[in-house]
Amino acid sequence: MAVAPVLPPTLLASHAAVRAVASRVAASRPIRVAGDDHLHPPQVASLRRGDWVKLICGASFEDAADVRNLSLVYTLAGVDCIDCAADASVVGAVNEGIDVAASIVPTVQRPWVMVSVNDDCRDLHFRKAEFDPEDCPPNCSKPCEKVCPADAISLKRVVVGGEHAHSDPLSDKLEGGVIMQRCYGCGRCLSVCPYDRISAMSYIRDPTMTAELLKRSDVDAIEIHTTGKGTDMFSILWSSLGESINSVKLVAVSLPNAGESTIDFMNAIHTIMQSYREGYNLWQLDGRPMSGDIGRGATRETVSFAVDLTSMSDRPQGFYQLAGGTNLYTVDSLKNAGLFKATTLPGTTTTEKFGSQQALIGGIAYGGYARKIIGRILRKIPVQLGRMRIEDHPGYLLEALQEAMSLVGPVKGYPSPPK
Ligand code: SF4
Ligand code: SF4
């Protein structure tokens, strides 16, 4: 495991305000006396209470500097888990962010680190946009660049023949294109290009490399994205991972709502996973993938997915967590559905087979929305001062932490920090 970076004393001292705000997270952490809570890791106790929060860095998002800053900020804000691309350098960036958070606030609880993989290249989270800017009309208004939520497209119009050439504007050209590490496959640029110049390149994470990652002591969990279109690909991936799967504390399966066939599909997957003996399992209900930053309505699909599944008594064992379209409105939406931290279905008094100690919905994962609110602050840092290490800018780190806490706090139950 990486050694915690020690910040210079002067820099550490400048984070007094960050420590004061972050101390609210530690102070509000529940004392684990309920039932057999103490038998489980704190992250699992969160799932059982229904206040688990996961940060999704993005299964395809590989910008190590951003991943590191996000991990630092959300660790201070008290998330239980950080989900990232199954790539060694990205995993390193997550752990470095956690280490820096721990050096600023030693009482911080280390989140679990989860790597995301896919069993099928049709999963939208595992693709990258690509185009050749030389094929673009030079006078294009570049809507692709404007619509990208990840700032993953950068284009510059250059005058052919040099700056002082008086050429026909149509003979100019565009340079740049997709910044591959930042593209996470949301697909918004594909639909806005008026000239149909952008294509999507799908891929599957290599199971051999994933198996190696799972054996690392700084990787705690895996998430397998599956399309819900059949179990063959899942089965193949599961076999390829072999015994390495028993190195992790939690296996999550992320799936879309496939309607009536969903429960049968989940039960079939659950059967395949029987060789997983060492830890916990979680079902990630992916309502409307990669859309939480779009607006209020994006959260509806994952909440309605949760409502459907929790009403079915033949759903498989495991924790259930929302994702896909989650944002600031998700907690209220879950409350309206009667499912926020609920152990019984609305209008009933029974808990079915899961027992009264376990919430029906274990928690919420935040992706695009969580990244957007921190990205806004990172972009405020003057470029010449450097944006690679947010801890070098105590004022911006404090502002980012307050934003992160305003998202995590309503789930965790700690008061919003003063701004
Ligand atoms: S797919 Fe999404 S993240 Fe990737 S370049 Fe297009 S808009 Fe940006
Ligand atoms: S919108 Fe299409 S044509 Fe225009 S710059 Fe982007 S990729 Fe090129």
Coordinates of C-alpha atoms and ligand atoms in Angstrom, one line a residue:
M1 CA 0.0 0.0 0.0
A2 CA 1.2 3.5 -0.8
V3 CA 2.8 5.4 2.1
A4 CA 0.7 8.4 3.2
P5 CA 2.2 11.6 1.8
V6 CA 3.3 14.0 4.6
L7 CA 2.3 17.5 3.7
P8 CA 4.8 20.3 4.7
P9 CA 3.9 21.7 8.2
T10 CA 3.0 25.1 6.8
L11 CA 0.6 23.6 4.3
L12 CA -0.9 21.3 7.0
A13 CA -1.4 24.4 9.2
S14 CA -3.2 26.2 6.5
H15 CA -5.9 23.5 6.5
A16 CA -7.3 24.4 9.9
A17 CA -10.6 25.4 8.5
V18 CA -10.8 22.2 6.4
R19 CA -10.2 20.2 9.6
A20 CA -12.9 22.1 11.5
V21 CA -15.5 21.5 8.8
A22 CA -14.4 17.8 8.2
S23 CA -14.6 17.2 12.0
R24 CA -18.4 17.4 11.6
V25 CA -18.3 14.2 9.5
A26 CA -16.4 12.3 12.2
A27 CA -18.6 13.8 15.0
S28 CA -21.8 12.6 13.2
R29 CA -20.5 9.1 12.5
P30 CA -23.0 6.7 14.3
I31 CA -21.7 4.9 17.3
R32 CA -22.2 1.3 16.2
V33 CA -24.3 -0.3 18.9
A34 CA -27.3 -1.3 16.9
G35 CA -27.8 -5.1 16.8
D36 CA -24.7 -6.9 15.4
D37 CA -23.4 -3.8 13.6
H38 CA -20.0 -4.1 15.3
L39 CA -19.5 -7.4 13.6
H40 CA -19.2 -5.7 10.2
P41 CA -16.8 -3.2 8.7
P42 CA -18.0 0.4 9.0
Q43 CA -18.8 0.5 5.3
V44 CA -21.1 -2.5 5.6
A45 CA -22.7 -0.9 8.7
S46 CA -23.5 2.1 6.4
L47 CA -25.2 -0.3 3.9
R48 CA -27.2 -1.9 6.7
R49 CA -28.4 1.5 8.0
G50 CA -29.1 2.7 4.4
D51 CA -26.6 5.6 4.6
W52 CA -23.8 4.2 2.4
V53 CA -22.4 6.8 -0.1
K54 CA -20.2 5.9 -3.0
L55 CA -18.3 8.3 -5.3
I56 CA -18.2 7.1 -8.9
C57 CA -15.0 8.5 -10.5
G58 CA -16.2 6.9 -13.8
A59 CA -15.5 3.4 -15.1
S60 CA -13.7 5.0 -18.1
F61 CA -12.5 8.2 -16.6
E62 CA -8.7 8.0 -16.3
D63 CA -7.5 11.6 -15.6
A64 CA -5.3 10.8 -12.6
A65 CA -5.1 14.4 -11.4
D66 CA -8.9 14.8 -11.3
V67 CA -9.4 11.3 -9.8
R68 CA -6.9 12.1 -7.0
N69 CA -8.6 15.5 -6.2
L70 CA -12.0 14.0 -6.2
S71 CA -10.9 11.2 -4.0
L72 CA -9.3 13.6 -1.5
V73 CA -12.4 15.8 -1.3
Y74 CA -15.0 13.0 -1.0
T75 CA -12.9 11.1 1.5
L76 CA -13.0 14.2 3.7
A77 CA -16.7 14.4 3.1
G78 CA -17.2 10.9 4.5
V79 CA -18.0 8.6 1.5
D80 CA -17.8 4.8 2.2
C81 CA -16.4 3.8 -1.2
I82 CA -14.7 5.3 -4.2
D83 CA -15.3 3.5 -7.5
C84 CA -12.8 4.0 -10.3
A85 CA -11.5 2.6 -13.6
A86 CA -9.8 -0.8 -13.3
D87 CA -6.4 0.7 -14.2
A88 CA -3.3 0.6 -11.9
S89 CA -2.5 4.3 -12.3
V90 CA -6.1 5.3 -11.6
V91 CA -6.2 3.1 -8.5
G92 CA -2.9 4.7 -7.4
A93 CA -4.5 8.1 -7.9
V94 CA -7.5 7.2 -5.7
N95 CA -5.3 5.9 -2.9
E96 CA -3.0 9.0 -3.1
G97 CA -6.1 11.2 -2.7
I98 CA -7.3 9.2 0.3
D99 CA -3.8 9.3 1.8
V100 CA -3.6 13.1 1.5
A101 CA -7.1 13.4 3.1
A102 CA -5.9 11.2 6.0
S103 CA -2.8 13.4 6.4
I104 CA -5.0 16.5 6.7
V105 CA -7.6 14.9 8.9
P106 CA -6.1 11.9 10.7
T107 CA -9.5 10.8 12.0
V108 CA -10.9 10.3 8.5
Q109 CA -12.4 6.9 7.7
R110 CA -10.7 5.3 4.7
P111 CA -13.3 4.6 2.0
W112 CA -13.1 1.2 0.2
V113 CA -11.6 1.4 -3.2
M114 CA -13.7 -0.4 -5.9
V115 CA -12.6 -1.1 -9.5
S116 CA -15.2 -1.2 -12.3
V117 CA -15.1 -3.7 -15.1
N118 CA -17.6 -5.0 -17.7
D119 CA -18.6 -8.4 -19.0
D120 CA -19.8 -7.1 -22.4
C121 CA -18.6 -4.3 -24.7
R122 CA -22.2 -3.2 -25.2
D123 CA -22.1 -1.5 -21.8
L124 CA -22.1 2.2 -22.4
H125 CA -19.8 3.0 -19.5
F126 CA -16.9 1.3 -21.4
R127 CA -16.5 3.3 -24.5
K128 CA -14.7 6.4 -25.8
A129 CA -15.7 8.9 -28.4
E130 CA -13.3 9.5 -31.2
F131 CA -13.1 11.6 -34.4
D132 CA -10.4 13.0 -36.6
P133 CA -10.6 16.9 -36.5
E134 CA -9.2 17.0 -40.0
D135 CA -12.6 15.6 -41.1
C136 CA -14.5 18.4 -39.4
P137 CA -15.6 21.5 -41.4
P138 CA -13.4 24.3 -40.1
N139 CA -16.3 26.6 -39.5
C140 CA -18.2 24.1 -37.4
S141 CA -19.5 25.8 -34.2
K142 CA -18.1 22.8 -32.2
P143 CA -21.2 21.8 -30.3
C144 CA -19.4 18.6 -29.3
E145 CA -16.9 20.7 -27.2
K146 CA -19.7 22.6 -25.5
V147 CA -21.9 19.6 -24.6
C148 CA -19.1 17.5 -23.1
P149 CA -19.6 17.3 -19.3
A150 CA -16.0 16.1 -18.8
D151 CA -14.1 18.8 -20.8
A152 CA -12.9 15.9 -22.8
I153 CA -13.0 17.6 -26.2
S154 CA -10.5 20.4 -27.0
L155 CA -10.5 22.0 -30.5
K156 CA -8.6 24.9 -31.9
R157 CA -9.1 26.5 -35.3
V158 CA -5.8 27.1 -37.0
V159 CA -5.2 29.3 -40.0
V160 CA -3.7 27.3 -42.8
G161 CA -0.5 29.0 -43.9
G162 CA 0.2 30.6 -40.6
E163 CA -1.3 33.4 -38.4
H164 CA -0.9 36.1 -41.0
A165 CA -2.2 34.2 -44.0
H166 CA -5.4 35.7 -45.5
S167 CA -6.8 32.4 -46.5
D168 CA -10.4 31.4 -47.2
P169 CA -11.8 30.5 -43.7
L170 CA -13.1 27.3 -45.2
S171 CA -9.6 26.2 -45.9
D172 CA -8.6 26.6 -42.2
K173 CA -8.6 23.5 -40.1
L174 CA -9.4 22.2 -36.6
E175 CA -6.8 20.7 -34.4
G176 CA -7.2 18.7 -31.2
G177 CA -9.9 16.2 -30.6
V178 CA -11.0 13.9 -27.7
I179 CA -8.8 13.8 -24.6
M180 CA -9.0 10.0 -24.1
Q181 CA -8.3 9.9 -20.4
R182 CA -11.2 12.3 -19.7
C183 CA -13.8 10.8 -22.0
Y184 CA -16.1 8.5 -20.0
G185 CA -18.4 7.5 -22.8
C186 CA -21.6 9.5 -22.0
G187 CA -22.4 9.8 -25.7
R188 CA -23.7 13.4 -25.6
C189 CA -21.2 14.5 -28.3
L190 CA -22.3 11.7 -30.6
S191 CA -25.8 13.0 -30.9
V192 CA -25.0 16.7 -31.3
C193 CA -22.5 16.5 -34.1
P194 CA -24.3 18.0 -37.1
Y195 CA -21.9 16.2 -39.5
D196 CA -22.0 12.8 -37.9
R197 CA -18.2 12.7 -37.5
I198 CA -18.0 11.1 -34.0
S199 CA -18.0 7.4 -33.4
A200 CA -17.9 5.4 -30.2
M201 CA -15.1 2.9 -29.5
S202 CA -16.1 0.2 -27.1
Y203 CA -13.8 -2.0 -25.1
I204 CA -13.7 -4.7 -22.4
R205 CA -11.4 -4.5 -19.4
D206 CA -8.8 -7.2 -19.5
P207 CA -9.8 -9.9 -16.9
T208 CA -6.1 -10.9 -16.3
M209 CA -5.2 -7.4 -15.4
T210 CA -8.3 -7.1 -13.3
A211 CA -7.4 -10.3 -11.4
E212 CA -4.0 -8.7 -10.6
L213 CA -5.6 -5.5 -9.3
L214 CA -8.0 -7.5 -7.0
K215 CA -5.0 -9.0 -5.2
R216 CA -3.7 -5.6 -4.3
S217 CA -4.1 -4.6 -0.6
D218 CA -5.4 -1.1 -1.7
V219 CA -8.3 -2.5 -3.7
D220 CA -11.2 -3.6 -1.6
A221 CA -14.1 -4.2 -4.0
I222 CA -15.0 -4.9 -7.6
E223 CA -18.1 -3.8 -9.6
I224 CA -19.1 -5.8 -12.6
H225 CA -21.3 -4.0 -15.1
T226 CA -23.6 -6.2 -17.0
T227 CA -26.1 -5.4 -19.6
G228 CA -28.9 -7.7 -18.4
K229 CA -29.0 -9.3 -21.9
G230 CA -27.9 -12.8 -20.8
T231 CA -25.6 -14.4 -18.3
D232 CA -23.0 -16.0 -20.7
M233 CA -20.6 -13.1 -20.7
F234 CA -20.9 -12.7 -17.0
S235 CA -20.1 -16.4 -16.5
I236 CA -17.0 -16.1 -18.7
L237 CA -15.7 -13.1 -16.9
W238 CA -16.4 -14.7 -13.5
S239 CA -14.4 -17.8 -14.4
S240 CA -11.6 -15.6 -15.7
L241 CA -11.3 -13.8 -12.4
G242 CA -10.9 -17.2 -10.6
E243 CA -9.8 -17.1 -7.0
S244 CA -8.8 -13.4 -7.2
I245 CA -12.5 -12.6 -6.5
N246 CA -12.1 -13.9 -3.0
S247 CA -9.4 -11.2 -2.3
V248 CA -12.1 -8.5 -2.2
K249 CA -14.5 -7.6 0.6
L250 CA -17.4 -6.7 -1.7
V251 CA -18.6 -7.7 -5.2
A252 CA -21.1 -5.3 -6.8
V253 CA -23.1 -6.0 -9.9
S254 CA -24.4 -3.0 -11.8
L255 CA -27.3 -3.6 -14.0
P256 CA -30.1 -1.8 -15.9
N257 CA -33.8 -2.3 -15.4
A258 CA -34.7 -5.0 -17.9
G259 CA -38.3 -5.1 -16.9
E260 CA -40.0 -8.3 -15.9
S261 CA -36.9 -10.4 -16.7
T262 CA -34.7 -8.5 -14.2
I263 CA -35.3 -10.7 -11.2
D264 CA -34.7 -13.9 -13.1
F265 CA -31.6 -12.4 -14.5
M266 CA -30.3 -11.3 -11.1
N267 CA -31.0 -14.7 -9.5
A268 CA -29.1 -16.4 -12.4
I269 CA -26.2 -14.1 -11.7
H270 CA -26.4 -14.7 -8.0
T271 CA -26.1 -18.4 -8.7
I272 CA -23.0 -17.9 -10.8
M273 CA -21.5 -15.9 -8.0
Q274 CA -21.8 -18.8 -5.4
S275 CA -18.0 -19.3 -5.6
Y276 CA -17.6 -15.9 -3.9
R277 CA -17.4 -16.9 -0.3
E278 CA -15.4 -14.2 1.5
G279 CA -17.5 -11.0 1.5
Y280 CA -20.6 -9.1 0.7
N281 CA -22.6 -8.5 -2.4
L282 CA -24.3 -5.5 -3.7
W283 CA -26.7 -4.8 -6.5
Q284 CA -26.3 -1.4 -8.2
L285 CA -29.5 -0.3 -9.8
D286 CA -28.4 1.8 -12.8
G287 CA -31.4 3.8 -13.6
R288 CA -30.4 6.3 -16.2
P289 CA -26.7 5.9 -16.8
M290 CA -24.3 8.9 -16.7
S291 CA -27.0 11.5 -16.4
G292 CA -27.0 12.8 -12.8
D293 CA -25.5 16.1 -13.9
I294 CA -28.4 16.8 -16.3
G295 CA -31.0 17.8 -13.9
R296 CA -33.7 17.0 -11.3
G297 CA -35.7 14.5 -13.4
A298 CA -32.6 12.3 -14.1
T299 CA -33.0 10.6 -10.7
R300 CA -36.5 9.2 -11.4
E301 CA -35.5 6.1 -13.2
T302 CA -33.2 4.7 -10.5
V303 CA -35.8 5.4 -7.8
S304 CA -38.6 3.7 -9.7
F305 CA -36.2 0.8 -10.3
A306 CA -35.7 0.6 -6.6
V307 CA -39.5 0.7 -6.0
D308 CA -40.0 -2.1 -8.4
L309 CA -37.3 -4.4 -7.0
T310 CA -38.0 -3.9 -3.3
S311 CA -41.6 -4.9 -3.9
M312 CA -40.5 -8.3 -5.2
S313 CA -40.0 -10.9 -2.5
D314 CA -38.0 -13.2 -4.8
R315 CA -35.2 -10.7 -5.4
P316 CA -31.7 -12.1 -4.5
Q317 CA -29.9 -11.5 -1.2
G318 CA -27.5 -8.7 -1.0
F319 CA -27.4 -4.9 -0.5
Y320 CA -29.2 -2.6 -3.0
Q321 CA -27.8 0.7 -4.0
L322 CA -29.0 3.5 -6.4
A323 CA -26.9 4.9 -9.3
G324 CA -27.4 6.3 -12.8
G325 CA -29.0 9.7 -12.7
T326 CA -28.4 10.3 -9.0
N327 CA -28.0 13.9 -7.8
L328 CA -29.0 16.4 -5.2
Y329 CA -32.7 15.4 -5.6
T330 CA -32.3 11.7 -5.1
V331 CA -32.7 11.6 -1.3
D332 CA -36.0 13.5 -1.5
S333 CA -37.2 11.3 -4.2
L334 CA -36.3 8.2 -2.1
K335 CA -38.1 9.7 0.9
N336 CA -41.2 10.4 -1.3
A337 CA -41.1 6.7 -2.3
G338 CA -40.9 5.7 1.4
L339 CA -37.6 4.0 0.8
F340 CA -35.0 6.3 2.4
K341 CA -33.3 4.2 5.2
A342 CA -36.5 2.2 5.4
T343 CA -36.4 -1.4 6.6
T344 CA -40.0 -2.1 5.8
L345 CA -41.9 -1.5 2.6
P346 CA -44.2 1.6 2.7
G347 CA -47.6 0.5 4.1
T348 CA -46.3 -2.7 5.6
T349 CA -44.7 -3.8 8.8
T350 CA -42.8 -6.8 7.7
T351 CA -39.2 -6.9 6.5
E352 CA -39.5 -10.1 4.5
K353 CA -36.4 -12.2 4.3
F354 CA -33.8 -9.5 4.9
G355 CA -34.3 -9.0 8.6
S356 CA -35.0 -5.8 10.6
Q357 CA -31.4 -4.8 10.8
Q358 CA -31.0 -4.1 7.1
A359 CA -32.3 -1.2 5.1
L360 CA -34.1 -2.1 1.9
I361 CA -31.9 0.4 0.0
G362 CA -28.4 0.4 1.3
G363 CA -27.4 3.8 -0.1
I364 CA -26.6 5.9 -3.1
A365 CA -23.7 6.2 -5.6
Y366 CA -23.0 9.6 -7.1
G367 CA -21.1 10.1 -10.3
G368 CA -21.6 12.8 -12.9
Y369 CA -23.2 15.2 -10.4
A370 CA -20.5 14.6 -7.8
R371 CA -17.8 15.3 -10.3
K372 CA -19.6 18.4 -11.7
I373 CA -19.9 20.3 -8.4
I374 CA -16.2 19.7 -7.7
G375 CA -15.1 20.4 -11.3
R376 CA -16.6 23.9 -11.0
I377 CA -14.3 24.7 -8.1
L378 CA -11.2 23.1 -9.7
R379 CA -11.8 25.3 -12.8
K380 CA -11.7 28.4 -10.6
I381 CA -8.1 27.8 -9.6
P382 CA -5.9 30.0 -11.8
V383 CA -4.2 27.7 -14.3
Q384 CA -0.8 29.3 -13.6
L385 CA -1.1 28.2 -9.9
G386 CA -1.6 24.6 -10.9
R387 CA -4.7 22.4 -10.5
M388 CA -3.1 19.1 -10.0
R389 CA -3.1 19.1 -6.2
I390 CA -6.2 20.8 -4.7
E391 CA -4.5 20.7 -1.2
D392 CA -2.1 23.3 -2.4
H393 CA -5.0 25.8 -2.4
P394 CA -6.6 25.6 1.1
G395 CA -9.5 28.0 0.2
Y396 CA -10.5 26.0 -2.8
L397 CA -10.2 22.7 -0.9
L398 CA -12.5 24.1 1.8
E399 CA -15.0 25.3 -0.8
A400 CA -14.9 21.9 -2.6
L401 CA -15.4 20.1 0.8
Q402 CA -18.4 22.2 1.6
E403 CA -19.9 21.3 -1.8
A404 CA -19.2 17.6 -1.4
M405 CA -20.7 17.6 2.1
S406 CA -23.9 19.3 0.8
L407 CA -24.3 16.1 -1.4
V408 CA -23.1 13.5 1.1
G409 CA -24.6 15.0 4.2
P410 CA -28.3 14.5 3.5
V411 CA -27.6 10.7 3.1
K412 CA -25.2 10.5 6.1
G413 CA -27.4 12.7 8.3
Y414 CA -24.9 15.4 9.1
P415 CA -25.8 19.1 8.9
S416 CA -24.7 21.1 5.9
P417 CA -21.5 23.0 6.5
P418 CA -21.7 26.8 6.7
K419 CA -20.6 28.5 3.4
Ligands
SF4_1 S1 -18.7 10.7 -24.9 FE1 -19.2 12.2 -23.4 S2 -17.4 12.4 -22.1 FE2 -16.7 11.5 -24.1 S3 -16.1 13.2 -25.4 FE3 -18.3 12.7 -25.8 S4 -19.4 14.1 -24.5 FE4 -17.3 14.0 -23.7
SF4_2 S1 -19.5 18.9 -33.8 FE1 -18.7 17.3 -35.2 S2 -18.0 18.3 -37.0 FE2 -18.2 19.9 -35.4 S3 -16.2 20.0 -34.4 FE3 -17.4 18.5 -33.3 S4 -16.9 16.5 -34.2 FE4 -16.2 18.1 -35.7

